[in-house]
XYZ file of N, CA and C in Angstrom:
459
model
N -20.216 -17.129 -5.299
C -19.390 -17.108 -5.942
C -19.486 -16.399 -7.322
N -18.388 -16.095 -7.751
C -18.247 -15.345 -9.308
C -17.850 -16.636 -9.700
N -17.575 -16.076 -11.076
C -16.959 -17.113 -12.226
C -15.547 -16.556 -12.150
N -14.214 -16.536 -12.578
C -13.056 -16.008 -13.096
C -13.559 -14.878 -13.651
N -13.891 -15.163 -15.378
C -14.770 -13.956 -15.747
C -15.523 -12.523 -14.854
N -16.256 -12.894 -13.973
C -16.758 -11.968 -13.357
C -15.769 -11.012 -11.241
N -15.213 -11.724 -11.409
C -14.262 -11.395 -10.073
C -13.526 -10.461 -10.786
N -13.113 -11.049 -11.574
C -11.595 -9.904 -12.952
C -13.106 -8.211 -13.241
N -14.034 -8.772 -13.923
C -14.754 -7.400 -14.062
C -14.872 -6.611 -12.901
N -15.379 -7.230 -10.951
C -15.356 -6.787 -9.908
C -14.220 -5.763 -9.716
N -13.135 -6.328 -9.781
C -11.923 -5.954 -9.744
C -11.808 -5.050 -10.499
N -11.998 -5.233 -11.576
C -11.243 -4.306 -12.419
C -11.909 -3.219 -12.316
N -13.011 -2.603 -12.009
C -14.563 -1.757 -11.980
C -14.346 -0.884 -10.813
N -13.857 -1.483 -9.920
C -13.398 -1.263 -8.188
C -12.470 -0.743 -8.372
N -11.074 -0.476 -9.315
C -10.238 0.079 -9.190
C -10.466 0.594 -10.162
N -10.971 0.817 -11.086
C -11.046 2.057 -11.763
C -12.199 3.126 -11.353
N -12.667 2.384 -10.663
C -13.868 3.629 -9.785
C -12.883 4.927 -8.920
N -11.627 3.559 -8.443
C -10.986 4.525 -7.124
C -10.189 5.153 -7.769
N -9.494 5.054 -9.268
C -8.512 6.059 -9.986
C -9.354 7.074 -10.144
N -10.712 6.757 -10.922
C -11.188 8.403 -11.055
C -11.290 8.815 -9.617
N -12.097 7.857 -8.603
C -12.035 9.085 -7.706
C -10.869 10.116 -6.771
N -9.484 9.069 -7.232
C -7.968 9.708 -6.654
C -7.483 10.898 -7.802
N -7.995 10.730 -8.807
C -7.394 11.789 -10.002
C -7.363 13.287 -9.885
N -8.624 13.913 -9.298
C -8.276 15.327 -8.433
C -6.714 15.111 -7.659
N -6.482 14.334 -6.783
C -5.297 14.274 -6.092
C -4.675 15.052 -6.616
N -3.651 15.398 -5.951
C -2.246 15.013 -6.533
C -0.829 15.079 -5.612
N -0.219 14.827 -6.068
C 1.589 13.734 -4.274
C 1.643 14.526 -4.488
N 1.969 14.818 -2.680
C 2.773 15.957 -1.825
C 3.623 17.139 -2.624
N 3.798 16.404 -3.368
C 5.522 17.627 -4.366
C 4.678 17.939 -5.729
N 3.285 17.687 -5.659
C 2.604 18.668 -7.085
C 2.344 17.469 -7.690
N 2.698 16.550 -8.295
C 2.520 15.502 -9.704
C 1.658 14.895 -9.387
N 1.307 14.938 -10.617
C 0.180 14.540 -11.225
C 0.257 12.254 -10.685
N -0.710 11.053 -10.077
C -0.144 10.528 -9.636
C -1.046 8.912 -9.861
N -0.153 7.908 -10.001
C -1.457 6.597 -10.406
C -1.500 6.211 -9.519
N -2.517 6.525 -8.221
C -2.710 6.219 -6.973
C -3.139 4.539 -6.894
N -3.192 4.214 -7.764
C -3.522 2.387 -8.111
C -2.442 1.769 -8.401
N -1.619 2.199 -8.913
C -0.417 1.845 -9.072
C 0.849 2.540 -9.031
N 0.775 3.242 -6.763
C 2.600 4.208 -6.716
C 3.716 3.485 -7.442
N 4.130 4.263 -8.097
C 5.691 4.324 -7.823
C 6.388 5.344 -6.638
N 7.541 4.113 -6.191
C 7.832 4.977 -5.099
C 8.940 5.484 -5.577
N 9.507 5.039 -7.264
C 11.192 5.660 -6.929
C 12.034 4.605 -7.100
N 11.862 3.582 -6.070
C 13.254 2.734 -5.182
C 11.975 1.447 -5.336
N 13.933 0.789 -6.504
C 13.041 -0.290 -7.307
C 13.027 -1.732 -5.769
N 12.344 -2.467 -5.467
C 12.332 -3.414 -4.721
C 11.181 -2.500 -3.235
N 10.851 -1.337 -3.091
C 9.671 -0.924 -2.467
C 8.569 -0.143 -2.990
N 7.978 -1.172 -2.605
C 6.234 -0.561 -3.245
C 5.208 -0.527 -1.880
N 4.312 0.417 -3.036
C 3.258 0.808 -1.524
C 1.643 0.007 -2.266
N 1.240 -0.736 -1.706
C 0.255 -1.805 -2.531
C -0.823 -1.443 -1.069
N -2.184 -1.398 -2.284
C -3.177 -1.722 -1.402
C -3.956 -3.154 -2.451
N -4.064 -3.569 -1.593
C -5.439 -4.406 -2.283
C -6.302 -4.597 -1.181
N -7.185 -5.600 -1.897
C -8.724 -5.896 -1.661
C -8.906 -7.270 -1.677
N -10.108 -7.926 -0.920
C -10.772 -9.179 -1.688
C -11.959 -9.381 -1.067
N -12.295 -10.574 -1.017
C -13.872 -11.099 -0.019
C -13.841 -11.211 1.196
N -12.067 -10.503 1.793
C -12.622 -10.339 3.433
C -11.830 -9.496 4.253
N -11.638 -8.836 3.525
C -10.055 -7.263 3.791
C -10.506 -6.485 3.298
N -9.454 -5.413 3.262
C -8.745 -4.605 2.543
C -7.698 -3.823 3.343
N -6.546 -4.110 3.055
C -5.869 -3.575 2.916
C -4.693 -2.665 2.545
N -3.226 -1.837 2.999
C -2.548 -1.068 2.585
C -1.627 -1.271 3.015
N -0.212 -0.944 2.508
C 1.123 -1.056 3.367
C 2.605 -1.194 2.583
N 3.633 -0.849 2.985
C 4.861 -0.793 2.415
C 5.272 -2.478 2.337
N 5.838 -2.340 1.290
C 6.451 -4.083 0.913
C 7.504 -3.929 0.231
N 8.890 -4.387 0.750
C 10.350 -4.427 0.462
C 9.942 -6.221 -0.220
N 10.607 -5.859 -1.190
C 10.854 -7.294 -2.003
C 12.321 -7.682 -2.620
N 13.138 -7.522 -1.881
C 14.196 -7.322 -2.141
C 14.788 -9.084 -2.329
N 15.526 -9.520 -3.630
C 15.520 -10.878 -3.223
C 16.520 -11.811 -2.380
N 16.935 -10.708 -1.773
C 18.606 -11.228 -0.400
C 17.369 -10.485 0.753
N 16.902 -11.716 1.881
C 16.838 -10.888 3.392
C 17.289 -10.324 4.256
N 18.743 -9.939 3.796
C 19.214 -8.912 4.240
C 19.929 -7.915 3.926
N 19.428 -7.150 2.612
C 18.854 -5.893 2.228
C 17.957 -5.615 2.295
N 16.342 -6.703 2.093
C 15.179 -6.267 3.015
C 15.363 -5.910 4.835
N 15.990 -6.565 5.481
C 16.205 -6.116 6.775
C 17.063 -4.495 6.725
N 17.965 -4.280 5.927
C 18.594 -2.937 6.078
C 17.432 -2.349 5.698
N 16.653 -2.123 4.917
C 15.325 -1.233 4.483
C 14.688 -1.510 5.650
N 14.264 -2.728 6.619
C 13.379 -2.289 7.517
C 13.776 -1.507 8.767
N 14.867 -2.284 8.558
C 15.533 -1.176 9.988
C 15.368 0.172 9.622
N 16.099 0.980 8.676
C 15.938 2.324 8.129
C 14.405 2.568 8.554
N 12.800 1.944 8.419
C 11.570 1.911 8.492
C 11.487 2.348 10.134
N 12.427 1.687 10.485
C 12.478 1.132 12.414
C 12.417 2.538 13.020
N 13.279 2.784 12.235
C 14.528 3.810 13.012
C 12.822 5.242 12.590
N 12.370 5.177 11.229
C 10.802 6.178 11.257
C 9.765 6.281 11.309
N 10.027 5.255 13.112
C 8.621 4.551 13.617
C 7.841 5.409 13.418
N 8.666 6.337 14.631
C 7.359 7.070 15.137
C 7.180 8.299 14.171
N 7.672 9.480 13.487
C 7.149 9.448 11.674
C 6.493 8.962 11.016
N 5.908 7.860 11.256
C 5.351 7.480 9.836
C 4.401 7.141 11.143
N 4.360 7.581 12.170
C 2.829 6.813 12.777
C 2.499 7.804 13.551
N 3.242 8.814 13.436
C 2.688 10.531 13.599
C 1.799 10.826 12.352
N 2.793 10.363 10.702
C 1.424 11.070 9.479
C 0.568 9.962 10.286
N 0.375 8.699 9.506
C -0.714 7.625 9.401
C -1.445 8.057 10.455
N -1.258 7.972 12.187
C -2.751 8.427 13.408
C -2.366 7.358 13.450
N -1.344 6.206 13.515
C -2.563 4.626 13.746
C -1.243 3.629 13.575
N -0.855 3.458 14.954
C 0.247 1.812 14.153
C -0.211 0.943 13.838
N 0.616 0.793 12.343
C 0.123 -0.761 11.477
C 1.374 -1.502 11.900
N 1.266 -2.710 11.526
C 1.336 -4.259 11.545
C 2.817 -4.269 10.863
N 3.773 -4.381 11.856
C 5.535 -4.662 11.549
C 5.389 -6.495 11.206
N 6.287 -6.387 9.436
C 6.835 -8.093 9.714
C 7.947 -8.267 8.513
N 8.875 -8.640 9.151
C 10.308 -8.998 8.770
C 10.175 -10.417 7.731
N 10.299 -10.455 7.290
C 11.016 -11.502 6.092
C 9.463 -12.793 6.359
N 8.796 -12.377 5.824
C 7.491 -12.861 5.361
C 7.404 -13.654 4.610
N 6.425 -14.807 4.148
C 6.015 -15.011 3.231
C 5.127 -13.928 2.723
N 5.043 -14.271 1.071
C 3.605 -13.492 0.540
C 2.665 -14.478 0.048
N 2.300 -14.556 -0.773
C 0.639 -15.743 -1.328
C 1.489 -16.478 -2.766
N 2.529 -15.909 -3.008
C 2.900 -16.793 -3.785
C 4.432 -17.534 -3.316
N 4.828 -17.343 -1.872
C 6.121 -18.167 -1.399
C 7.253 -17.487 -0.995
N 7.373 -16.116 -2.146
C 7.668 -14.953 -1.844
C 8.836 -14.208 -0.529
N 9.890 -14.395 0.295
C 10.044 -14.095 1.298
C 9.786 -12.163 0.944
N 9.547 -11.701 1.916
C 9.179 -10.374 1.353
C 8.625 -9.381 2.966
N 8.980 -8.054 3.247
C 8.370 -7.259 4.365
C 8.004 -6.413 3.958
N 6.983 -6.346 5.376
C 5.813 -5.559 5.025
C 5.540 -4.504 6.235
N 4.903 -3.525 5.782
C 4.287 -2.880 6.919
C 2.721 -2.445 6.496
N 1.479 -2.766 6.863
C 0.496 -2.390 6.655
C -0.410 -2.376 7.908
N -2.053 -1.880 7.273
C -2.363 -1.898 7.930
C -3.935 -2.648 7.273
N -4.458 -2.846 8.047
C -6.355 -3.970 7.516
C -7.352 -3.785 8.364
N -7.975 -3.638 7.345
C -9.438 -3.482 7.900
C -10.480 -5.242 7.392
N -10.348 -5.701 8.643
C -11.669 -7.200 8.403
C -12.711 -7.252 8.011
N -13.356 -7.522 7.715
C -14.893 -7.629 7.164
C -15.285 -6.140 5.539
N -14.410 -5.838 5.154
C -15.033 -5.906 3.737
C -14.638 -6.548 2.203
N -15.908 -6.159 1.572
C -15.470 -7.638 0.536
C -15.667 -7.012 -0.762
N -14.759 -6.869 -1.562
C -14.641 -5.736 -2.888
C -15.338 -6.218 -3.624
N -15.772 -7.350 -3.752
C -17.349 -8.353 -4.797
C -19.280 -7.982 -3.992
N -18.950 -7.381 -2.866
C -20.486 -6.420 -2.503
C -19.752 -4.509 -2.719
N -20.816 -4.264 -3.865
C -20.535 -3.297 -4.386
C -21.207 -2.077 -2.831
N -22.094 -2.881 -1.961
C -22.092 -1.751 -1.324
C -20.994 -1.340 -0.013
N -19.536 -2.113 -0.519
C -18.913 -1.977 0.709
C -18.039 -1.068 -0.174
N -18.455 -1.199 -1.479
C -16.915 -0.182 -2.321
C -16.351 2.091 -1.191
N -18.104 1.612 -0.900
C -17.724 3.184 -0.649
C -16.933 3.228 0.631
N -16.936 2.374 1.456
C -16.148 2.296 3.187
C -14.631 1.766 2.989
N -14.416 0.698 1.783
C -13.032 0.195 1.652
C -12.749 1.716 1.165
N -13.008 2.086 0.064
C -12.571 3.186 -0.979
C -12.211 4.762 0.225
N -13.211 4.794 1.763
C -12.585 5.669 2.494
C -11.250 4.926 3.704
N -11.305 4.473 3.472
C -9.741 3.303 4.172
C -9.238 3.215 3.755
N -8.808 3.805 2.352
C -7.981 3.303 1.459
C -6.701 4.682 0.784
N -8.207 5.278 1.005
C -7.903 7.282 0.671
C -7.217 7.653 0.926
N -7.354 7.834 2.362
C -6.914 8.729 3.670
C -5.226 8.112 4.012
N -4.975 7.052 4.068
C -3.794 5.867 4.026
C -2.741 6.103 2.901
N -3.566 6.536 1.071
C -2.519 5.949 0.543
C -1.584 8.046 0.545
N -2.992 8.897 0.656
C -2.148 10.493 0.189
C -1.670 10.158 2.074
N -1.470 9.841 2.747
C -0.833 10.056 4.086
C 1.026 9.125 4.059
N 0.979 8.417 3.066
C 2.255 7.529 2.895
C 2.438 8.066 1.348
N 1.804 8.795 0.921
C 3.157 10.154 0.352
C 3.585 11.178 0.729
N 2.595 11.422 1.715
C 2.936 12.437 2.594
C 4.319 12.115 3.217
N 4.023 11.162 3.789
C 5.761 10.025 4.359
C 6.895 9.756 3.228
N 6.186 9.747 2.277
C 7.463 9.724 1.003
C 7.852 10.210 0.402
N 7.092 11.352 0.099
C 7.718 12.393 -0.704
C 8.416 13.285 0.721
N 9.180 13.188 2.223
C 9.769 13.728 3.221
C 11.522 12.683 3.306
N 10.689 11.499 3.359
C 11.358 10.411 2.965
C 12.018 9.500 2.486
N 11.859 10.018 1.391
C 12.438 8.651 0.050
C 13.335 9.217 -0.721
N 14.357 9.933 -0.267
C 15.761 10.703 -0.771
C 16.954 9.788 0.502
N 16.244 9.051 1.287
C 17.081 8.311 2.872
C 16.917 7.604 2.472
N 16.099 6.389 2.030
C 16.123 4.987 0.709
C 16.441 5.207 -0.396
N 17.026 6.545 -1.244
C 17.611 5.910 -2.445
C 19.040 6.101 -2.331
N 19.155 6.954 -0.897
C 20.745 7.195 -0.381
C 21.049 5.554 -0.123
N 20.069 4.442 0.440
C 20.490 3.228 0.760
C 20.410 2.225 -1.015
N 19.792 2.584 -2.139
C 19.566 1.206 -2.207
C 21.258 1.166 -3.690
């Protein structure tokens, strides 16, 4: 087990290295991106990457306080499900109105790989190989479709 300070240092170092690795990549539209804190440009729609001692995950999170609004956004994603999966090249998990780690109702579309541990530096290359292509593909999807969601906002 790590102290809070050690765990914080590991997380900071992990994400700093990931950010440096991703720095040469531009968004699908040619602009520079902070990949570790991807901005969708639409309030309450986030692309989130998470890694802990058990797994790595990446997903689209819908966080509007009104579950009915979340459902409207979710339905729009469902309408694009075949397109999303064609870009991602894999089936993701779709969960409407679930609770996050702090008890807020969120909707998420995500993919995870168990057995990866951020606190083992030997796992970092595998974690990066898991996250990198998926965030790039999410960006590709978002570049094509974000205007649809802007019109809903």
